[in-house]
Coordinates of C-alpha atoms and ligand atoms in Angstrom, one line a residue:
X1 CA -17.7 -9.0 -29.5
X2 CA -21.3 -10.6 -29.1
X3 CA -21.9 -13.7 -29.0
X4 CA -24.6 -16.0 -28.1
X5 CA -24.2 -18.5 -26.0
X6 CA -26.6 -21.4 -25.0
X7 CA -26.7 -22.3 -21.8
X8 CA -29.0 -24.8 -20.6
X9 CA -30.8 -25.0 -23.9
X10 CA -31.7 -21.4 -23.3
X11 CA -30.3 -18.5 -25.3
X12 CA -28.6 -15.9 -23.1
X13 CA -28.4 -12.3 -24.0
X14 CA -24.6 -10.7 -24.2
X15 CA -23.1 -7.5 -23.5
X16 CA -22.3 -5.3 -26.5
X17 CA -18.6 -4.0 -25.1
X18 CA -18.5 -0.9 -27.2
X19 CA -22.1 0.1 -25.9
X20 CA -21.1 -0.4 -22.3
X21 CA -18.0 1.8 -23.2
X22 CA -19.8 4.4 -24.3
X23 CA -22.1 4.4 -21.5
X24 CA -19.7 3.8 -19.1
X25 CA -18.2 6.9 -20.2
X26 CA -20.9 9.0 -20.2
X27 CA -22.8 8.2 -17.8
X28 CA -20.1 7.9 -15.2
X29 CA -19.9 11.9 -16.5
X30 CA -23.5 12.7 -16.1
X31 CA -24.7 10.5 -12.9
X32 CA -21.5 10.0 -11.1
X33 CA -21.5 7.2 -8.5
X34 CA -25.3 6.3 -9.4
X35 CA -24.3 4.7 -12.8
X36 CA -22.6 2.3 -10.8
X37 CA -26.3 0.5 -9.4
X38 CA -28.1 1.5 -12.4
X39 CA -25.3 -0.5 -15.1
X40 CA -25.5 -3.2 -12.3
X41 CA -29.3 -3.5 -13.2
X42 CA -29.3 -2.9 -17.0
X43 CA -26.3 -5.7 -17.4
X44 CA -28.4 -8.1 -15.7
X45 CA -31.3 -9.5 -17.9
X46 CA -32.1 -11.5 -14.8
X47 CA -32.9 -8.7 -12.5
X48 CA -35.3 -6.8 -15.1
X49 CA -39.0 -6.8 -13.9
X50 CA -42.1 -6.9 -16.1
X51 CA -45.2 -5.2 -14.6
X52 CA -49.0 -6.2 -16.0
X53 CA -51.3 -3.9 -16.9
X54 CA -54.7 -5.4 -17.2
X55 CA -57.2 -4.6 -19.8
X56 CA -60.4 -3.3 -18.7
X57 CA -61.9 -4.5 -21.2
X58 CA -61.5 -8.1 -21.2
X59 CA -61.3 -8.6 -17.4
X60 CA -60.3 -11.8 -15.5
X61 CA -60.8 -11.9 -11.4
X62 CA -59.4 -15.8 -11.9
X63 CA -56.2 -13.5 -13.2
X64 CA -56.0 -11.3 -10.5
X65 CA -56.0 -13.8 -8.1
X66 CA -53.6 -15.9 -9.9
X67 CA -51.2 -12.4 -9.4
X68 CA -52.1 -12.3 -6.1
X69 CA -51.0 -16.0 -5.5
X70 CA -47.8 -15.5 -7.6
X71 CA -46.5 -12.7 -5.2
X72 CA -48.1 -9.7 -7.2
X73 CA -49.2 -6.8 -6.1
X74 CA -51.4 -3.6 -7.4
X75 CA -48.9 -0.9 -8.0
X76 CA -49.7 2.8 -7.8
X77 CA -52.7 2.2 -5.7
X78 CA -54.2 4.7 -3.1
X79 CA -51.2 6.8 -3.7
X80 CA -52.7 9.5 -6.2
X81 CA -55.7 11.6 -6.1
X82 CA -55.9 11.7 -9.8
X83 CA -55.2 8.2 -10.6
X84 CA -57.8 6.5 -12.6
X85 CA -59.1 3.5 -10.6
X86 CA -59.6 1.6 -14.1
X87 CA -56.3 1.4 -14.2
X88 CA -54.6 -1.7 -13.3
X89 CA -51.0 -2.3 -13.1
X90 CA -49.6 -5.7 -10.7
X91 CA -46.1 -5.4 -10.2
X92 CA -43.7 -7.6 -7.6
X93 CA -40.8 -6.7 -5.8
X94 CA -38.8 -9.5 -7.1
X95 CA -38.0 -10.5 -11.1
X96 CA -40.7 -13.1 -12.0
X97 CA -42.0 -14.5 -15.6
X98 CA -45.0 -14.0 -16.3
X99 CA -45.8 -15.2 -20.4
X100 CA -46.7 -12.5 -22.7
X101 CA -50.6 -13.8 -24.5
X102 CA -50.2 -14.4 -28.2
X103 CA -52.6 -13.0 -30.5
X104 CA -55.8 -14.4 -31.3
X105 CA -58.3 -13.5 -33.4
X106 CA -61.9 -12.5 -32.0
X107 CA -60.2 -12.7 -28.6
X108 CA -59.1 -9.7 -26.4
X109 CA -56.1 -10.1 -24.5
X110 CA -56.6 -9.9 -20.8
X111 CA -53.3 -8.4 -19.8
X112 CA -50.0 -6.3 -21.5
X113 CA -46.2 -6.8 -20.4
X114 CA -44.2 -3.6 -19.3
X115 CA -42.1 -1.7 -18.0
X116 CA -43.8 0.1 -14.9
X117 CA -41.9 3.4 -16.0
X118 CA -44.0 3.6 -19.1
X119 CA -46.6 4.3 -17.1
X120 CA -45.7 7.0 -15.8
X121 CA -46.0 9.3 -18.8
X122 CA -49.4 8.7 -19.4
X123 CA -50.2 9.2 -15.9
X124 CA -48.1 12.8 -16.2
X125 CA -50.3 13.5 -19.3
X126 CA -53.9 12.8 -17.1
X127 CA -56.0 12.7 -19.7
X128 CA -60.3 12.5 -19.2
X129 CA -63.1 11.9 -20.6
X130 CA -63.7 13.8 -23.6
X131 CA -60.5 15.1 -24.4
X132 CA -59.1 15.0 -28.0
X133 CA -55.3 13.0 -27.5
X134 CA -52.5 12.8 -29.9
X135 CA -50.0 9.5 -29.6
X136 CA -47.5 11.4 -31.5
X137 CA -44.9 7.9 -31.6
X138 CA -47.2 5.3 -30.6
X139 CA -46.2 1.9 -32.0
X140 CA -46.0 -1.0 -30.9
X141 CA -48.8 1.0 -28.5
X142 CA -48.6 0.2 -25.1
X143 CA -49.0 3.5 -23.8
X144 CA -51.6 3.9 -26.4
X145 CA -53.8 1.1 -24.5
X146 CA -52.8 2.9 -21.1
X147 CA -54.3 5.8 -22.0
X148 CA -57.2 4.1 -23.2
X149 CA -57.3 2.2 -19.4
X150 CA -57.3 5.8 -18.0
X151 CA -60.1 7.3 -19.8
X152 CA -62.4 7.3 -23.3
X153 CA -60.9 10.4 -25.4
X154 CA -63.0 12.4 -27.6
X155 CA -60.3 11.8 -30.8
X156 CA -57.9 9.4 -30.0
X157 CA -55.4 9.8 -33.0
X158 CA -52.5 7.4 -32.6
X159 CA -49.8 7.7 -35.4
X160 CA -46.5 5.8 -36.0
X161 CA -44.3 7.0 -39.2
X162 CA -42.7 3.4 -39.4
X163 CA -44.5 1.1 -41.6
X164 CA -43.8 -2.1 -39.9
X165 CA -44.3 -0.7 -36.2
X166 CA -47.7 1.0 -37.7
X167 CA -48.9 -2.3 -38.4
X168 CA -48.1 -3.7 -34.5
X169 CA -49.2 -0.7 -33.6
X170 CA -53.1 -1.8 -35.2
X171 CA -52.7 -5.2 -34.0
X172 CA -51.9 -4.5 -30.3
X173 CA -55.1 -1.9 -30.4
X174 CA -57.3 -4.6 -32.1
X175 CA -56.1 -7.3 -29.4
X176 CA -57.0 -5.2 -26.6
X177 CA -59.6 -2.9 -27.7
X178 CA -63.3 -3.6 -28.7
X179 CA -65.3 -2.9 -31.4
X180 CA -66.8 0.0 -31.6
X181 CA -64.5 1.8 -30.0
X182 CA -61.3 0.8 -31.7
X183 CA -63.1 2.2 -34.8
X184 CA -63.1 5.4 -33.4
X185 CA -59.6 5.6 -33.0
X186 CA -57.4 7.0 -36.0
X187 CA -53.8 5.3 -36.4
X188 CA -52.3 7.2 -39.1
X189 CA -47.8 6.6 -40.6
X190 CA -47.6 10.2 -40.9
X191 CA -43.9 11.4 -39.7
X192 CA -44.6 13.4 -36.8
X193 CA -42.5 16.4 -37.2
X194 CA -45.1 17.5 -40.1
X195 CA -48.6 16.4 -37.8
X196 CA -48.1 20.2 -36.3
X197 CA -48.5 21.6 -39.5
X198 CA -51.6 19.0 -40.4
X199 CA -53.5 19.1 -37.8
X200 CA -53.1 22.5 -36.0
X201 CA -54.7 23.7 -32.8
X202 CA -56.3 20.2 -32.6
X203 CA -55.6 18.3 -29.4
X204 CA -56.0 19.3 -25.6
X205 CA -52.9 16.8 -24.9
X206 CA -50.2 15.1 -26.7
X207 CA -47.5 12.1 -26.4
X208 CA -44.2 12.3 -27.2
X209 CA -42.9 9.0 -26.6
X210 CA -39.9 9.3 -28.9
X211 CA -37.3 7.7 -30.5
X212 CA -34.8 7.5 -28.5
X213 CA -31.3 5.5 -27.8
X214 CA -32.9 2.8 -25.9
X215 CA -30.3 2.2 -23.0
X216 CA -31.6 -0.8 -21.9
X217 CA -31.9 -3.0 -25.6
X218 CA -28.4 -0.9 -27.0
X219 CA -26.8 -2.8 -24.3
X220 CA -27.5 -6.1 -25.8
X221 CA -27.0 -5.3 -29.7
X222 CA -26.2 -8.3 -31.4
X223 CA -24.6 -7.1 -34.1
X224 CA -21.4 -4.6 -33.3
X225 CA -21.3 -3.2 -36.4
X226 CA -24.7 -1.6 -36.2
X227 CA -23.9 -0.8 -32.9
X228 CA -21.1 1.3 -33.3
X229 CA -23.0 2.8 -36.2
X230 CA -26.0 3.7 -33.8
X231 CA -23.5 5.3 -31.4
X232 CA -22.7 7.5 -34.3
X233 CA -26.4 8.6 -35.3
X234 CA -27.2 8.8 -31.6
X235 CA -26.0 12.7 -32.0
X236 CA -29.0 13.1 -34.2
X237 CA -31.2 12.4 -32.3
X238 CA -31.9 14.7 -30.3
X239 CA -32.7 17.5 -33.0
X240 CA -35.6 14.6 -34.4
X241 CA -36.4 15.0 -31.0
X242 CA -36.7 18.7 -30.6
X243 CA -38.3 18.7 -34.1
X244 CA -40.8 16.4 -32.5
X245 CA -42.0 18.4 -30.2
X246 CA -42.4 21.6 -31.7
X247 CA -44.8 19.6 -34.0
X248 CA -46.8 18.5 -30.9
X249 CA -46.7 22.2 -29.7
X250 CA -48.5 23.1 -32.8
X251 CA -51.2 20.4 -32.7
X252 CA -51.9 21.3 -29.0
X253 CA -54.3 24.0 -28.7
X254 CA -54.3 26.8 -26.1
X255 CA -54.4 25.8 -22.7
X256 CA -53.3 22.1 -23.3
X257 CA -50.7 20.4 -22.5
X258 CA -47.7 17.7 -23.7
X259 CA -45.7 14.9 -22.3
X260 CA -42.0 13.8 -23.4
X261 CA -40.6 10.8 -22.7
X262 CA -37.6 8.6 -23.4
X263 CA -35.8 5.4 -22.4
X264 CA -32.9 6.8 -21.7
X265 CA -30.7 8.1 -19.2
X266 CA -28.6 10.5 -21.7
X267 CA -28.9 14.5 -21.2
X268 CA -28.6 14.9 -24.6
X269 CA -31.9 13.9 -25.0
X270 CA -33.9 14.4 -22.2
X271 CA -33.7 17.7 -20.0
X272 CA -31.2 19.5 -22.8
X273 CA -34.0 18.9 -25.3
X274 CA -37.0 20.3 -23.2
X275 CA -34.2 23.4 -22.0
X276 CA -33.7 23.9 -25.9
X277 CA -37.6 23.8 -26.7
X278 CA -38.2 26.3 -23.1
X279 CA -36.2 28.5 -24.7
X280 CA -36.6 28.9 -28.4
X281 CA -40.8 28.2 -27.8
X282 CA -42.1 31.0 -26.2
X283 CA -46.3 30.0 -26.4
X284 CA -44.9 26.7 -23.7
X285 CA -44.4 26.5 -19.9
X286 CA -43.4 23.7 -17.6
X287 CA -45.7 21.8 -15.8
X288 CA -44.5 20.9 -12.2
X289 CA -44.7 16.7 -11.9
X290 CA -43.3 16.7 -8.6
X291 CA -46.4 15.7 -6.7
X292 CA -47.0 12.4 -8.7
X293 CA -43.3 11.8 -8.6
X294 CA -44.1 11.9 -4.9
X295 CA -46.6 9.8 -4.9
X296 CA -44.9 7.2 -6.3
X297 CA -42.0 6.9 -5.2
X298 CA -42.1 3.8 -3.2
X299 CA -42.3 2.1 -6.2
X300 CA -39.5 3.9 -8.4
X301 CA -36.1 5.6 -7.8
X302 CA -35.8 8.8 -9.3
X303 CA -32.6 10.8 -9.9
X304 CA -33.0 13.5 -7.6
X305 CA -31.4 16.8 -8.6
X306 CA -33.9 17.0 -11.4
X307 CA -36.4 20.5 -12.0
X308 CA -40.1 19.8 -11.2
X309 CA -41.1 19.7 -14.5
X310 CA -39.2 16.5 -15.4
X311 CA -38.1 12.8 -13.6
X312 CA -35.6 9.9 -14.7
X313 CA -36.2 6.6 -13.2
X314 CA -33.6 5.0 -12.5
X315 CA -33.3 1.3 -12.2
X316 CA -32.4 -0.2 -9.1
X317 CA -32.7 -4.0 -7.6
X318 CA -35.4 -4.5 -6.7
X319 CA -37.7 -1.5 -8.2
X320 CA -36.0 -2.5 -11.7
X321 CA -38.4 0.1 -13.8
X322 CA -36.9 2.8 -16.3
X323 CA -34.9 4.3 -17.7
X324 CA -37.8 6.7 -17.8
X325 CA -37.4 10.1 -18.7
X326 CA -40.7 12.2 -18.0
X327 CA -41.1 15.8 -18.7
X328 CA -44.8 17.9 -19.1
X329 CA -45.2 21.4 -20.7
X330 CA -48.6 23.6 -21.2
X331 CA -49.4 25.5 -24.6
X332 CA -50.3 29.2 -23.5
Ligands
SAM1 N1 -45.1 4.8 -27.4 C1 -44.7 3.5 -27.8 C2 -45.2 2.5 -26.8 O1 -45.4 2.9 -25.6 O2 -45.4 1.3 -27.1 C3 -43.2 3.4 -28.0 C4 -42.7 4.4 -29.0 S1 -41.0 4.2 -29.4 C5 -40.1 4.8 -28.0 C6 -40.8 5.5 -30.6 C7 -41.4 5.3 -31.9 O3 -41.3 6.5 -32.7 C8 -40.9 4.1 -32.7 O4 -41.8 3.2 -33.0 C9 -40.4 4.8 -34.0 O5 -40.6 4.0 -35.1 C10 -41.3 6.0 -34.0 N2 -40.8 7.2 -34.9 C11 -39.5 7.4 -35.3 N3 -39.4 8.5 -36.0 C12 -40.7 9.0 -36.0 C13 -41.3 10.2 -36.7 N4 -40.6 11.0 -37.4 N5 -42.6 10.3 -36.5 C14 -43.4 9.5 -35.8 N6 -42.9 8.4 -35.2 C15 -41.6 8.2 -35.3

């Protein structure tokens, strides 16, 4: 059972046991001896690291060299041909806190909390200048603003089908993106299983960052009861999934391609999904990712009997990022 406990004034994050059972099960099935480190990091709020990604667009060098003197370092950098060098993303080897900026109105926020991981899809999805993107799942948006740190798309069209997330979603793009250009971009709560059928043939890349179980929050669930009902659902989820991204595969257009990604470790809903949609999809390829996985792999562990269309990151001390599930697929 969870409870909260206060230690030291300070509210302590617990263990949901049925969670851990269930992973503990599964995983042990599906990684083996790995689970072992990578339960040893996501049971251990303390360990879990935060990267920053700075926003061009309200830069700081006082906050850089604050990083600098806090024991932070550029991640990513010098390591990939393609890698936009308006992207800025500090990470350290060890956990540190660094405090999240509130909103404030008329003021854009100088930097965004995260996990390195989620980077990595947007990097996979290398968009430029020009190019018409789809967010399919976008809220509360922080690969949204990656994207927007990588390049200035023709249509950026970010869409959320929750209500409540739809309106985070608008507030973290007006807190870190300027007029006139977050008036270009179209945030829409449309469910994205039907934007295929919408908006066909429209995009030269697309995000699936989708619901997902999210390992690493699931763990902590403070209320069994839901808990035990979200182990139940989690079966579902992977034909939202797969429904997901046959919808981008419509809105992509000839010749462009799609990123999925998840936060978590389970088969189910990573490479089984993409296997599923290889098969039943004939007008999709994969995309090989192994050179960026390469390229940054000082930073992250990566399971390592994975195709080279696809990567999981697993967390590790130390290099704390993911669960990250990354897979990229080209429209013929
Ligand atoms: N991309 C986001 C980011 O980086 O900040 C995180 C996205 S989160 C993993 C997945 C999102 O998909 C959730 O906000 C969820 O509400 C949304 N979602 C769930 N079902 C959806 C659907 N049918 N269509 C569109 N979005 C959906």
């Amino acid at each position: 059972e969870q409870v909260e406990n206060k230690t030291k004034g300070k509210l302590q994050k617990q263990i949901c046991q049925v969670v851990l059972d269930h992973f503990e099960k599964q995983y042990t099935a599906e990684l083996g001896d790995k689970w072992t480190s990578v339960r040893d990091v996501l049971t251990c709020p303390s360990c879990w690291q935060y990267a920053i990604l700075l926003n061009k667009f309200s830069q700081s060098a006082e906050l850089e060299n604050t990083l600098c003197v806090e024991g932070y370092h550029p991640a990513f950098q010098g390591t990939l041909p393609y890698l936009p060098r308006s992207l800025k993303c500090y990470i350290s080897r060890t956990p540190r806190r660094f405090p999240a900026q509130k909103h404030q109105t008329g003021k854009l926020k100088e930097y965004y909390l995260l996990n390195a991981a989620s980077v990595l899809p947007v990097l996979a999805l290398e968009v430029k200048d020009g190019e018409d993107v789809l967010d399919l799942c976008a809220a509360p948006g922080g690969k949204s603003i990656t994207i927007l740190q990588c390049a200035y798309p023709g249509q950026f069209h970010c869409n959320e089908y929750d209500d409540l997330r739809s309106r985070w979603l608008k507030q973290t793009m007006e807190s870190f993106i300027p007029d006139p250009l977050v008036n270009l971009i179209t945030v829409s709560k449309l469910d994205g299983r039907q934007i295929g059928d919408f908006k066909p043939e429209l995009y030269d890349k697309v995000l699936v960052d989708a619901p997902c179980s999210n390992d690493r929050s699931w763990l902590f669930s403070s209320d069994t009861q839901q808990a035990k009902f979200r182990l139940v659902q989690r079966k579902e989820l992977s034909s939202l999934q797969f429904q997901l991204l046959r919808s981008a595969i419509k809105a992509l257009r000839p010749g462009g391609s799609l990123v999925y990604s998840t936060c978590t470790l389970s088969k189910a809903e990573n490479s089984d999904v993409i296997n599923l949609i290889l098969k039943s999809c004939t007008n999709v390829m994969p995309v090989d990712i192994s050179e960026m996985a390469k390229a940054v792999s000082q930073e992250f562990t990566f399971l390592s009997d994975t195709q080279q269309h696809e990567l999981l990151v697993l967390p590790e001390k130390g290099k704390a990022w993911g669960p990250m599930y990354v897979a990229k697929l080209k429209k013929i």
